[in-house]
mmCIF file of C-alpha atoms and ligand atoms in Angstrom:
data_model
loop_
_atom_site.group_PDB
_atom_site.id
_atom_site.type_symbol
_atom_site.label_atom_id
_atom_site.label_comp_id
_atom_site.label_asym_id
_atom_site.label_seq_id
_atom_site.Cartn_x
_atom_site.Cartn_y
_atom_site.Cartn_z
ATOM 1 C CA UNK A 378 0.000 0.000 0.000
ATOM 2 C CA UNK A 379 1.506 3.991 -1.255
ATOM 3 C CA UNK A 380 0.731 6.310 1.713
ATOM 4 C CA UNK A 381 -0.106 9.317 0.088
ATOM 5 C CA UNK A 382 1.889 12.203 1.550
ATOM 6 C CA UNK A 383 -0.042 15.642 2.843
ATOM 7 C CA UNK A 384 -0.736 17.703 -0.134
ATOM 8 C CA UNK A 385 -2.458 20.906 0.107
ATOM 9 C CA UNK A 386 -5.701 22.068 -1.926
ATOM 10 C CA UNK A 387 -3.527 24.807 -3.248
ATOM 11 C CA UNK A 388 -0.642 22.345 -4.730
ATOM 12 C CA UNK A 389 -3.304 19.603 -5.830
ATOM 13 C CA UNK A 390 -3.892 21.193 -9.482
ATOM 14 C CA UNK A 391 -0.175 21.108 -10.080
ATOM 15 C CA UNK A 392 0.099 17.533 -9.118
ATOM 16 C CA UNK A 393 -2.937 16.328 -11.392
ATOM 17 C CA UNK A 394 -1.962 17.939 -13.812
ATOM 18 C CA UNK A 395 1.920 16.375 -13.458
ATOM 19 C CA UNK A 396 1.216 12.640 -12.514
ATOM 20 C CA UNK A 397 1.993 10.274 -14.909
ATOM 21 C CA UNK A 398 -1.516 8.940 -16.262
ATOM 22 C CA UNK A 399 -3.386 6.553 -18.582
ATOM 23 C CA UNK A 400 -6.154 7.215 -20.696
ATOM 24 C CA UNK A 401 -8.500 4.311 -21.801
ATOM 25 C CA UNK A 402 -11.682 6.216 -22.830
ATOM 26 C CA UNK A 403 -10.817 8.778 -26.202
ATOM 27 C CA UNK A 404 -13.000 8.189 -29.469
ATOM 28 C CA UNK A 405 -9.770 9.736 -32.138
ATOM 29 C CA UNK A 406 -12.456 10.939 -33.935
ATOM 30 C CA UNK A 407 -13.778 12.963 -30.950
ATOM 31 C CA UNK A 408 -10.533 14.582 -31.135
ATOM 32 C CA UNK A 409 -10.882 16.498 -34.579
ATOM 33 C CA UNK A 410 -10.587 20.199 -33.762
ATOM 34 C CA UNK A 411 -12.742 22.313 -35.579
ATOM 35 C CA UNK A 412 -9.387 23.454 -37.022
ATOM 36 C CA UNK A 413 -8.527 20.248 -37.912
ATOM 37 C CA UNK A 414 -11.993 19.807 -39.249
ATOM 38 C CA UNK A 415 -11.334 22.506 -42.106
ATOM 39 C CA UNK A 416 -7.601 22.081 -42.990
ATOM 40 C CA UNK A 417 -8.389 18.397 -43.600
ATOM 41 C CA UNK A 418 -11.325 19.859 -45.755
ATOM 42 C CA UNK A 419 -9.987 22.195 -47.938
ATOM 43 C CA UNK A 420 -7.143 19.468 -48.520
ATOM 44 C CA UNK A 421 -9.931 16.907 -49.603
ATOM 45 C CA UNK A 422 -11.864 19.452 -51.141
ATOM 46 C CA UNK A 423 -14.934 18.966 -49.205
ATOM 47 C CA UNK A 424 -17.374 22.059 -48.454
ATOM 48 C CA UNK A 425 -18.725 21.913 -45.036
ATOM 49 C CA UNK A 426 -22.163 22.869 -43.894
ATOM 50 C CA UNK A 427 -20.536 25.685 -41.972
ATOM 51 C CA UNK A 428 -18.383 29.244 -42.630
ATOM 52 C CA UNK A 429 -15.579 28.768 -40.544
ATOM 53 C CA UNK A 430 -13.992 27.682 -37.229
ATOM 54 C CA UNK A 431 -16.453 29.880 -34.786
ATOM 55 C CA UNK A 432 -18.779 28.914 -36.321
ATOM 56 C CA UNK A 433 -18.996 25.286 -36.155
ATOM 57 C CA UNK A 434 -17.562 25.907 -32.951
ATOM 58 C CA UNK A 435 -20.743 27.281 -31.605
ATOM 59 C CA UNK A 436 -22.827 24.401 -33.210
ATOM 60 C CA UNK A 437 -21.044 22.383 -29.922
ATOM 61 C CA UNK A 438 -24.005 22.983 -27.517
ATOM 62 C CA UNK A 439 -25.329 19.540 -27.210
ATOM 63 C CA UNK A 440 -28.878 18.486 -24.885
ATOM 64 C CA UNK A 441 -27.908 14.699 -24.797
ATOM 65 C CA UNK A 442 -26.185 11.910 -27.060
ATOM 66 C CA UNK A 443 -27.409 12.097 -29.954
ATOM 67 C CA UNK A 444 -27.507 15.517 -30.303
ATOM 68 C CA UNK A 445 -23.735 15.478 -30.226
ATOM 69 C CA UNK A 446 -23.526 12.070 -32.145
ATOM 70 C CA UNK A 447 -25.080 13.876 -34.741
ATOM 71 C CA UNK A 448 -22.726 16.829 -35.279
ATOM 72 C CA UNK A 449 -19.430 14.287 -34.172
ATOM 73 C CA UNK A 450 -20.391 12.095 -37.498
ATOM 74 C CA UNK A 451 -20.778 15.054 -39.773
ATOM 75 C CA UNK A 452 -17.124 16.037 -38.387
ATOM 76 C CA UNK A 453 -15.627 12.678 -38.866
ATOM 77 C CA UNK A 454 -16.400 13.036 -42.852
ATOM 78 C CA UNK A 455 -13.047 15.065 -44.027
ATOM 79 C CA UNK A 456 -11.336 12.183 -42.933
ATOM 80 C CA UNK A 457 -10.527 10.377 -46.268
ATOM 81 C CA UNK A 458 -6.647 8.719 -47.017
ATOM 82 C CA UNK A 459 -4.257 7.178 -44.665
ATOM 83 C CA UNK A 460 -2.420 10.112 -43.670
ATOM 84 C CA UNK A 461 -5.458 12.497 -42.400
ATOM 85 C CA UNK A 462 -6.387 9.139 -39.927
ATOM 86 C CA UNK A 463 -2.541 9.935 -38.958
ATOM 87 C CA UNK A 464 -2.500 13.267 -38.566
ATOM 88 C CA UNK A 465 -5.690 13.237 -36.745
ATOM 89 C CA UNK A 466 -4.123 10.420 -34.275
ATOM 90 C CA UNK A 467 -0.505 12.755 -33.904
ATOM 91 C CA UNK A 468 -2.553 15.568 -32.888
ATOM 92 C CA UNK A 469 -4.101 13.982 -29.894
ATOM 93 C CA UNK A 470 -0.943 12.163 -28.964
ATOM 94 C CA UNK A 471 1.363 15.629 -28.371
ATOM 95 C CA UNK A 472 -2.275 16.905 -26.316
ATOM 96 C CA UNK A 473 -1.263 13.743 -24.535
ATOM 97 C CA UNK A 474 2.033 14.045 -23.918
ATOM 98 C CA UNK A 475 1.587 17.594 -23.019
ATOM 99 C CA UNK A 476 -1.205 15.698 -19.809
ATOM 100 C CA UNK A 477 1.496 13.385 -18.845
ATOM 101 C CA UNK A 478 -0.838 10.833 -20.102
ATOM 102 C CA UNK A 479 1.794 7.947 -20.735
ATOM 103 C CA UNK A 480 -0.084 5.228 -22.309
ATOM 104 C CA UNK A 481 -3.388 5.561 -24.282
ATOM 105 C CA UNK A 482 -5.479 2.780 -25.700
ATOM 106 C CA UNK A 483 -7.694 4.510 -28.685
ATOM 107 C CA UNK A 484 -11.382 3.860 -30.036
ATOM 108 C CA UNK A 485 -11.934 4.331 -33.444
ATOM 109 C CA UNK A 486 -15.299 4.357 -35.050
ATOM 110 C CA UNK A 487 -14.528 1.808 -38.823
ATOM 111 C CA UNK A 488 -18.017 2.037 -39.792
ATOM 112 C CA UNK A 489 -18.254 5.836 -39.764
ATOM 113 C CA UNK A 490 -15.813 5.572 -42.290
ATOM 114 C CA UNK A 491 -16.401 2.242 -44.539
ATOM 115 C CA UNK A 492 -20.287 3.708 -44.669
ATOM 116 C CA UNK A 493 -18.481 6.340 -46.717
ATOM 117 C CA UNK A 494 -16.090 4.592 -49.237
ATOM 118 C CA UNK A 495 -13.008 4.299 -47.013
ATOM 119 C CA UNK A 496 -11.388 1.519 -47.013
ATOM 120 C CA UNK A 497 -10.558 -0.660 -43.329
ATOM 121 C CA UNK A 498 -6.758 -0.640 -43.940
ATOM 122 C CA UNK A 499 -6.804 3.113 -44.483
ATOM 123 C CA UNK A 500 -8.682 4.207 -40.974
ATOM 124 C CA UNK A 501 -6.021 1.108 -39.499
ATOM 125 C CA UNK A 502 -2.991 1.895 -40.999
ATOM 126 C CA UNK A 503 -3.365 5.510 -40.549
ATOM 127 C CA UNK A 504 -3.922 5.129 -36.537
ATOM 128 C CA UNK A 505 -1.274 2.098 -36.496
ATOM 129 C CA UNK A 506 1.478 4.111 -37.640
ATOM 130 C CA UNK A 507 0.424 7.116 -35.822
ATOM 131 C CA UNK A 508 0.419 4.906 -32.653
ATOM 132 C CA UNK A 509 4.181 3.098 -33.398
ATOM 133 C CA UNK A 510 5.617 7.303 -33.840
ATOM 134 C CA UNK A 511 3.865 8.199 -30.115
ATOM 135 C CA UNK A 512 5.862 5.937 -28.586
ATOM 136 C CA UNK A 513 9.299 6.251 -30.179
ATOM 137 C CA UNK A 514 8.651 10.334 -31.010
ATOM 138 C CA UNK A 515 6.693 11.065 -27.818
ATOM 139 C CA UNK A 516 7.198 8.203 -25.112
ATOM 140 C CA UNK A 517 3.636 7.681 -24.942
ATOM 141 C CA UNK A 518 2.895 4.078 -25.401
ATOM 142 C CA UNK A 519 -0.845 3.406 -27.445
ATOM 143 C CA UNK A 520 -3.039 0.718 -28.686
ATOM 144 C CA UNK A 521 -6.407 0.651 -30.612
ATOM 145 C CA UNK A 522 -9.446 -0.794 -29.956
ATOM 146 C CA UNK A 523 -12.304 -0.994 -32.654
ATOM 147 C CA UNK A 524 -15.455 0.009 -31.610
ATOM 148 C CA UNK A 525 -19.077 -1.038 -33.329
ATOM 149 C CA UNK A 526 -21.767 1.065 -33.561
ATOM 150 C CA UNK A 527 -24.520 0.116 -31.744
ATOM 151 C CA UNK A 528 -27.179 1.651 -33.470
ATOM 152 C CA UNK A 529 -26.366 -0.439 -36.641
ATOM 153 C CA UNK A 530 -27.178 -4.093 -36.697
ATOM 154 C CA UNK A 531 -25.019 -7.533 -35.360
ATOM 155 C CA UNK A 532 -24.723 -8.283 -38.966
ATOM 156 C CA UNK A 533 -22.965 -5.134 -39.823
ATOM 157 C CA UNK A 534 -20.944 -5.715 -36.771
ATOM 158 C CA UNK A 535 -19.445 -8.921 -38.036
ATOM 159 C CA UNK A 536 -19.270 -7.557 -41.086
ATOM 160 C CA UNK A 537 -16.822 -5.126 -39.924
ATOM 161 C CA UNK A 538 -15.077 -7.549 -37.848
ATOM 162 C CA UNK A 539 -14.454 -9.558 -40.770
ATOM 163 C CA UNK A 540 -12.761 -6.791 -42.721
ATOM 164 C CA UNK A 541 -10.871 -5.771 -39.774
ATOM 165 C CA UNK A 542 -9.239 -9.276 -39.148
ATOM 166 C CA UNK A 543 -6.726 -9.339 -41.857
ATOM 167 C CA UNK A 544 -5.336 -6.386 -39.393
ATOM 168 C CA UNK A 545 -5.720 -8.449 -35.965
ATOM 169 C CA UNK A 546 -2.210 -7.089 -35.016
ATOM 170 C CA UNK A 547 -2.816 -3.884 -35.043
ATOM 171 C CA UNK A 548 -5.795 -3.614 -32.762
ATOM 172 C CA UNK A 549 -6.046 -4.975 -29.065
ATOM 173 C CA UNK A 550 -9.727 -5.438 -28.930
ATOM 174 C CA UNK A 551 -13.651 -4.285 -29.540
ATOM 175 C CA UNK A 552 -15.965 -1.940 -27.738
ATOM 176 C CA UNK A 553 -19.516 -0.842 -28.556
ATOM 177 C CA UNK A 554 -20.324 3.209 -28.602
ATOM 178 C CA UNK A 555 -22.930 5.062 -30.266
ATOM 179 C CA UNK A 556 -26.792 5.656 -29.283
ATOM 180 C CA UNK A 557 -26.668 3.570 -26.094
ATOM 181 C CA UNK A 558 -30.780 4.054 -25.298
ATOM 182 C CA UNK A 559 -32.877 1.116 -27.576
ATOM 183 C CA UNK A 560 -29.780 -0.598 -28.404
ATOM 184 C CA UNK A 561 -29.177 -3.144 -25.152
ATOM 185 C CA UNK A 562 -25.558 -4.476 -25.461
ATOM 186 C CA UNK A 563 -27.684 -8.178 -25.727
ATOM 187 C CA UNK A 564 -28.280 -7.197 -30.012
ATOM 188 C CA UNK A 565 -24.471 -7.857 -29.895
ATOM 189 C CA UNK A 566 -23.889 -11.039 -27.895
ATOM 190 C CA UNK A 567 -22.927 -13.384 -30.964
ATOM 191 C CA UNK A 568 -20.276 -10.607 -32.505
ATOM 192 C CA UNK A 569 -18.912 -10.263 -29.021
ATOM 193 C CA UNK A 570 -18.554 -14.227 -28.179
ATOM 194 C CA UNK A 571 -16.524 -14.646 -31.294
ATOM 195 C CA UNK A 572 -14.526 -11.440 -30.444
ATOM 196 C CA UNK A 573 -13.895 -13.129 -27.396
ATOM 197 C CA UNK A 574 -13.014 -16.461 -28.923
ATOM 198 C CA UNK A 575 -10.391 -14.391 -30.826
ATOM 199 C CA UNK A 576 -8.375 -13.598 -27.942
ATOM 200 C CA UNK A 577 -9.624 -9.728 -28.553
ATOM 201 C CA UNK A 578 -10.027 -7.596 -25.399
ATOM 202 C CA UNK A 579 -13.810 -6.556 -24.714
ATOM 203 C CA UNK A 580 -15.277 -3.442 -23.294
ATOM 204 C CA UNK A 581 -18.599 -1.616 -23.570
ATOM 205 C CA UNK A 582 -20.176 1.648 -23.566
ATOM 206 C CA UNK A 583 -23.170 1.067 -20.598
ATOM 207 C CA UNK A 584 -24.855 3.394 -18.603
ATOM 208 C CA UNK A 585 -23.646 6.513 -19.539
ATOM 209 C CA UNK A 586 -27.751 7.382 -20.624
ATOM 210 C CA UNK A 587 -28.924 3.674 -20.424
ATOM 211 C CA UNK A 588 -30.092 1.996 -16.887
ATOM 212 C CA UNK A 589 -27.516 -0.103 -14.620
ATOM 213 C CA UNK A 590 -29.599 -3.041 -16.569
ATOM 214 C CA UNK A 591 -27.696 -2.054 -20.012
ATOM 215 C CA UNK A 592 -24.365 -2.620 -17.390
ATOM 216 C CA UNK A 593 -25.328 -6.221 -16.339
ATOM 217 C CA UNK A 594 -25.577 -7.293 -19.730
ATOM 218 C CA UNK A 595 -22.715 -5.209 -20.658
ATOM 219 C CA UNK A 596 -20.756 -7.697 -18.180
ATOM 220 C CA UNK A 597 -22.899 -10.754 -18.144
ATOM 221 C CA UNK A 598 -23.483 -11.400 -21.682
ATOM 222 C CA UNK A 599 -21.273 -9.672 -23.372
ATOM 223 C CA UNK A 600 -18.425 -10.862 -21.077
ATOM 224 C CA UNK A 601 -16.769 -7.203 -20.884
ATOM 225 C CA UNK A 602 -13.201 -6.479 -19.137
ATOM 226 C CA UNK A 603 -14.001 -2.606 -18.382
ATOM 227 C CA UNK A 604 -17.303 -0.307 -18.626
ATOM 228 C CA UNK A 605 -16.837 2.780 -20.769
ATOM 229 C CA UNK A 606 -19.007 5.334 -18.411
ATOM 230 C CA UNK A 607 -21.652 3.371 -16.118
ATOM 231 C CA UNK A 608 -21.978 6.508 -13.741
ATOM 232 C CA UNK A 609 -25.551 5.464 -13.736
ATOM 233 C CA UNK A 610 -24.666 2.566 -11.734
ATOM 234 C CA UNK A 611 -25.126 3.824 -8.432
ATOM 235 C CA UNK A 612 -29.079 3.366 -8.887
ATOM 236 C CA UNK A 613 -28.945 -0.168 -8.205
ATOM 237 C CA UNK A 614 -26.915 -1.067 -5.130
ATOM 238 C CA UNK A 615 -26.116 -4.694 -5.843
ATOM 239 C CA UNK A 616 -24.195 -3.703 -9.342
ATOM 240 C CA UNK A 617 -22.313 -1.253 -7.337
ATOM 241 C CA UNK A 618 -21.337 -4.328 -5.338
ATOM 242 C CA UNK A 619 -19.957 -6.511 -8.505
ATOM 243 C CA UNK A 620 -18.026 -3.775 -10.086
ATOM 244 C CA UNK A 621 -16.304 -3.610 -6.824
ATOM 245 C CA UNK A 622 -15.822 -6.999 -6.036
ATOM 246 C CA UNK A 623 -15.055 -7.834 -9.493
ATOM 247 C CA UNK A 624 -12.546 -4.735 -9.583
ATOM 248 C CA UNK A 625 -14.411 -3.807 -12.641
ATOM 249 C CA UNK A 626 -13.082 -1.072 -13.905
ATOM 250 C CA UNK A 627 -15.167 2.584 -14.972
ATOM 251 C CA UNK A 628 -13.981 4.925 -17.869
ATOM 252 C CA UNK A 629 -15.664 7.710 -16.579
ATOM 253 C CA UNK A 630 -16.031 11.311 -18.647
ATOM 254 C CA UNK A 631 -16.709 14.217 -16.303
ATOM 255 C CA UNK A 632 -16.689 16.927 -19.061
ATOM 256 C CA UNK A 633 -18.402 14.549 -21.735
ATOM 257 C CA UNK A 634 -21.340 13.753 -19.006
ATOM 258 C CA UNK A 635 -21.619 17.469 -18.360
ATOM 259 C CA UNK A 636 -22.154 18.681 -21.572
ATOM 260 C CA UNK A 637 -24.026 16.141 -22.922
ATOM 261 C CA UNK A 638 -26.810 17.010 -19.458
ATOM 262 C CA UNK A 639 -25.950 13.668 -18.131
ATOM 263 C CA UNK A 640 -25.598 15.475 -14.737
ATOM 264 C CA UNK A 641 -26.593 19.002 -14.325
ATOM 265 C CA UNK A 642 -23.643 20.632 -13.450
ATOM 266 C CA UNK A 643 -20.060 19.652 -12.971
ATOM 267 C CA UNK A 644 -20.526 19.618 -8.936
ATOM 268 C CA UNK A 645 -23.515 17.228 -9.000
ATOM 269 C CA UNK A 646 -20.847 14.174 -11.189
ATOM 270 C CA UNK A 647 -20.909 10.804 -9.013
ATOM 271 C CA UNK A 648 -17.128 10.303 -9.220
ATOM 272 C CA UNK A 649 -16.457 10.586 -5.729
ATOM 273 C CA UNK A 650 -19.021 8.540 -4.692
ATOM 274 C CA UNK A 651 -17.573 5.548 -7.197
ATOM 275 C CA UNK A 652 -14.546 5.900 -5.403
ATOM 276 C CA UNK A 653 -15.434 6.165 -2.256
ATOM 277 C CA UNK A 654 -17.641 2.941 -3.112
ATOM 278 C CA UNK A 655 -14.766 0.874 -3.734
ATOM 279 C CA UNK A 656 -14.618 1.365 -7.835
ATOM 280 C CA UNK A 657 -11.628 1.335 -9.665
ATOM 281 C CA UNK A 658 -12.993 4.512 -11.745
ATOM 282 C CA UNK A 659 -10.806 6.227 -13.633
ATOM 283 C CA UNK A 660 -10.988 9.352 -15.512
ATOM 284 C CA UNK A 661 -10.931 10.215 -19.613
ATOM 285 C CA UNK A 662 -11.700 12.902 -22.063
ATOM 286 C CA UNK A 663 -14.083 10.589 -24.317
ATOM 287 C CA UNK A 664 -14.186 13.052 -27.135
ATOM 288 C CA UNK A 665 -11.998 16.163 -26.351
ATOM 289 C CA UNK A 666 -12.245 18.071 -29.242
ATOM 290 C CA UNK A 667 -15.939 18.637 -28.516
ATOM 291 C CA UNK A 668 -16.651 18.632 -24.803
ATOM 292 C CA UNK A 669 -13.598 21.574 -23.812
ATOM 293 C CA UNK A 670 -11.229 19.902 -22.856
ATOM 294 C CA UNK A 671 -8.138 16.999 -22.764
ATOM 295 C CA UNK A 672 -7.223 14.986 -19.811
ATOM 296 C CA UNK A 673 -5.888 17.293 -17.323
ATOM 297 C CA UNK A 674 -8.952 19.152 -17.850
ATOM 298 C CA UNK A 675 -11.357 16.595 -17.054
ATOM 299 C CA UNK A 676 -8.739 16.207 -13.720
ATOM 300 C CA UNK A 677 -8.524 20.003 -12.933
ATOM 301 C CA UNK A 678 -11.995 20.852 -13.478
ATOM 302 C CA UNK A 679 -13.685 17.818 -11.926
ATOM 303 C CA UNK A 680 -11.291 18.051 -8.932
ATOM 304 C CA UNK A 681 -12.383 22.093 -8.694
ATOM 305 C CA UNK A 682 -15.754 21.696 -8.954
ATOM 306 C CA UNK A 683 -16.654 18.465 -6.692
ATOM 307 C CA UNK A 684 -13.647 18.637 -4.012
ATOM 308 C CA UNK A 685 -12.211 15.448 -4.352
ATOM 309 C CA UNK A 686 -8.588 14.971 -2.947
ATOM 310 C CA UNK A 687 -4.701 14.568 -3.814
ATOM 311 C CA UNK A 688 -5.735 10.763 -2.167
ATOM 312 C CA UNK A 689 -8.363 10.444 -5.052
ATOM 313 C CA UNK A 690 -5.988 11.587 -7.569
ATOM 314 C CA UNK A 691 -3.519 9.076 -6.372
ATOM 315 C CA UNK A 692 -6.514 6.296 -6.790
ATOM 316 C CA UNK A 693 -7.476 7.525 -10.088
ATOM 317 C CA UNK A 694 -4.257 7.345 -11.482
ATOM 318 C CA UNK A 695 -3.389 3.326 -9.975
ATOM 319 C CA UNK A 696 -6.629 3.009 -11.042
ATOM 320 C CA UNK A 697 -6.122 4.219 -14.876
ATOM 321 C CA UNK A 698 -3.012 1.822 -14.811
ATOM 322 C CA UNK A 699 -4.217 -1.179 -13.059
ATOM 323 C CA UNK A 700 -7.074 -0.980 -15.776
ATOM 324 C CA UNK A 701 -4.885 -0.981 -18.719
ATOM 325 C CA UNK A 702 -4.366 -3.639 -21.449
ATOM 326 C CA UNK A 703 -0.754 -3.316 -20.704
ATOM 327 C CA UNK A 704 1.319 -6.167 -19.343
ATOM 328 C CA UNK A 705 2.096 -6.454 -15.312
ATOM 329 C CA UNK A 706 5.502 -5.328 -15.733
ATOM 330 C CA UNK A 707 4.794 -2.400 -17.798
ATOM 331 C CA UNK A 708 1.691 -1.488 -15.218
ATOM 332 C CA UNK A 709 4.360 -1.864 -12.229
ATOM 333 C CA UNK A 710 6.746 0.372 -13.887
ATOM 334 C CA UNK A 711 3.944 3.430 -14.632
ATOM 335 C CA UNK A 712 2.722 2.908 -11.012
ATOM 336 C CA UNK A 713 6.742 3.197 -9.550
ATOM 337 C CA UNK A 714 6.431 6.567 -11.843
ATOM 338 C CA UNK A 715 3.118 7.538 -10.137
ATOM 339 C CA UNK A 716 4.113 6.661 -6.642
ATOM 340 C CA UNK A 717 7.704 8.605 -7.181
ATOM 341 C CA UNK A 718 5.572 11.792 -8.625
ATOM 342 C CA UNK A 719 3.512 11.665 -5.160
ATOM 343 C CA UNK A 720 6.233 11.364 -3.286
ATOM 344 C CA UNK A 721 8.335 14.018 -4.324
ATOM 345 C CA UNK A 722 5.866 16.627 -4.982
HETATM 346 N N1 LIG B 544 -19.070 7.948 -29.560
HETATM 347 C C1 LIG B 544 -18.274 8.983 -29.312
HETATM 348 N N2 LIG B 544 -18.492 9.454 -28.076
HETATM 349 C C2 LIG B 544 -19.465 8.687 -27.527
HETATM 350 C C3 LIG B 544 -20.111 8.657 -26.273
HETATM 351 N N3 LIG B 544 -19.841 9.536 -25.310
HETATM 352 N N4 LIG B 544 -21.068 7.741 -26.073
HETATM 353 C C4 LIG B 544 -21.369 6.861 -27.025
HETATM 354 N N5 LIG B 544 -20.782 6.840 -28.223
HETATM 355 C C5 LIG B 544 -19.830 7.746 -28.477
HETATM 356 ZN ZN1 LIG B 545 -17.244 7.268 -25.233
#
């Protein structure tokens, strides 16, 4: 057990925003900045629906999912050859670096992209090499994980899967994202059984919007390692008592589940109460480019607004490692790293 040393309120922003961290909830596509957005446009010589920057900019004022979903897909379409999927991925990775965030395992959305023409090796290859420079260019170690749309059907699912396969090494495993509401993880048990049979990692958007019912399946049927979200788990206290004793791990997205209304206000977000339940919750950015801000945002902020503690940072942090894909030696190592940052700060 790390004894986490006396830290004062006045220090703790500092140290967040130092520690050594992982993220393991960022959609890459969700990190297209509106400036991005139109220098990838005018290179591809697409017209967008809007002027300029602002102006797009100020269509970010989302009421729930979908609402952003909407606008997030429409951004995703100036992505078209190999190199734009890298540039996109390089961008995030120097935000990254620039958080301390040390290793990073990536969603990416293939369908939002084969829908349009693109072919799977493209959006791979693109993210694949941009992953292989972050760690020799920017010591930030990275993986992918290929995430179906859950508003589409199974069938498209394993359609995708198929096409991805010929590229097995150069994705870790699956996760399901989109419109959570109406679309119960249980329309994708058969895609995720053979994912599973694969040797792929599994994870699972779940109660972010849908009810801790959407999380049970997420883990009982679909067999997941880690819930993306599931802040609405704390309605039913007998989930709240597997994800502990399971060591289940949370992706949760303070700034995403602020502006998309998922709590009212920044000061109202359950994190503490995960914590304080026993939950290895960890925090993420989910789709930066949109929701204001990167990593140690979501820490700064979140910290600010609900008073959570240098002893929660330190949890979050072990938490975010412990959580990881990565193998035990490489999670020791990050943790020595955390533990060293704590103790000399
Ligand atoms: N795709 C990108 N961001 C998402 C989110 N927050 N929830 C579900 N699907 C998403
Ligand atoms: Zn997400």
């Amino acid at each position: 057990m790390f004894t986490v040393p006396p830290i004062s309120p006045e220090r703790l922003p500092e140290l967040l925003r130092l520690m050594p961290k992982a993220e393991l909830h960022i959609h890459i596509e969700g990190s297209l900045e509106p400036e991005l957005i139109f220098a990838l446009a005018q290179r591809n010589k697409i017209t967008l629906p809007y002027p300029d920057v602002e102006s797009l900019r100020r269509a970010y004022a989302f009421t729930n999912l979908q609402s952003f979903l909407d606008i997030y897909y429409a951004g995703a379409s100036v992505l078209i050859t190999e190199q734009d999927f890298y540039d996109m991925a390089r961008a995030y990775f120097v935000r990254a670096a620039a958080d301390n965030v040390v290793h990073a395992e990536l969603f990416f959305d293939p369908q939002t992209h084969t829908a349009r023409g693109i072919a799977m090796e493209t959006v791979i290859n693109g993210l694949h090499r941009a992953c292989v420079d972050a760690k020799a260019e920017l010591g930030v170690s990275a993986a992918l994980i290929l995430c179906f749309l859950r508003h589409l059907s199974e069938e498209e699912a394993f359609e995708t899967l198929e096409q991805a396969l010929p590229l097995r090494d150069k994705f870790i495993g699956v996760g399901l994202d989109s419109s959570e509401v109406g679309h119960p993880p249980e329309k994708f048990a058969r895609v995720f059984a053979r994912c599973r049979e694969l040797g792929l990692h599994l994870v699972a958007h779940a109660g972010e919007e849908g009810p801790p019912a959407y999380v049970w399946a997420a883990l009982d049927v679909l067999k997941v390692e880690r819930i993306d979200h599931g802040v609405q788990s704390v309605k039913d206290p007998a989930l709240m008592r597997r994800l502990a004793q399971d060591r289940i791990a949370l992706t949760v997205c303070p700034l995403s589940n602020q502006k998309l209304c998922v709590f009212p206000d920044l000061a109202d977000h359950n994190l503490g109460q995960l914590l304080d339940a026993g939950l290895a919750a960890t925090v993420n950015s989910d789709d930066p480019a949109y929701f204001g801000g990167y990593m140690n945002d979501n820490f700064v902020q979140t910290f600010a607004a609900t008073g959570l503690t240098a002893q929660h940072a330190y949890q979050l942090a072990a938490n975010s490692f412990e959580a990881s894909f990565i193998d035990e030696p490489a999670k020791r190592a990050f943790t020595e790293r955390l533990q060293n940052c704590f103790a000399t700060s």
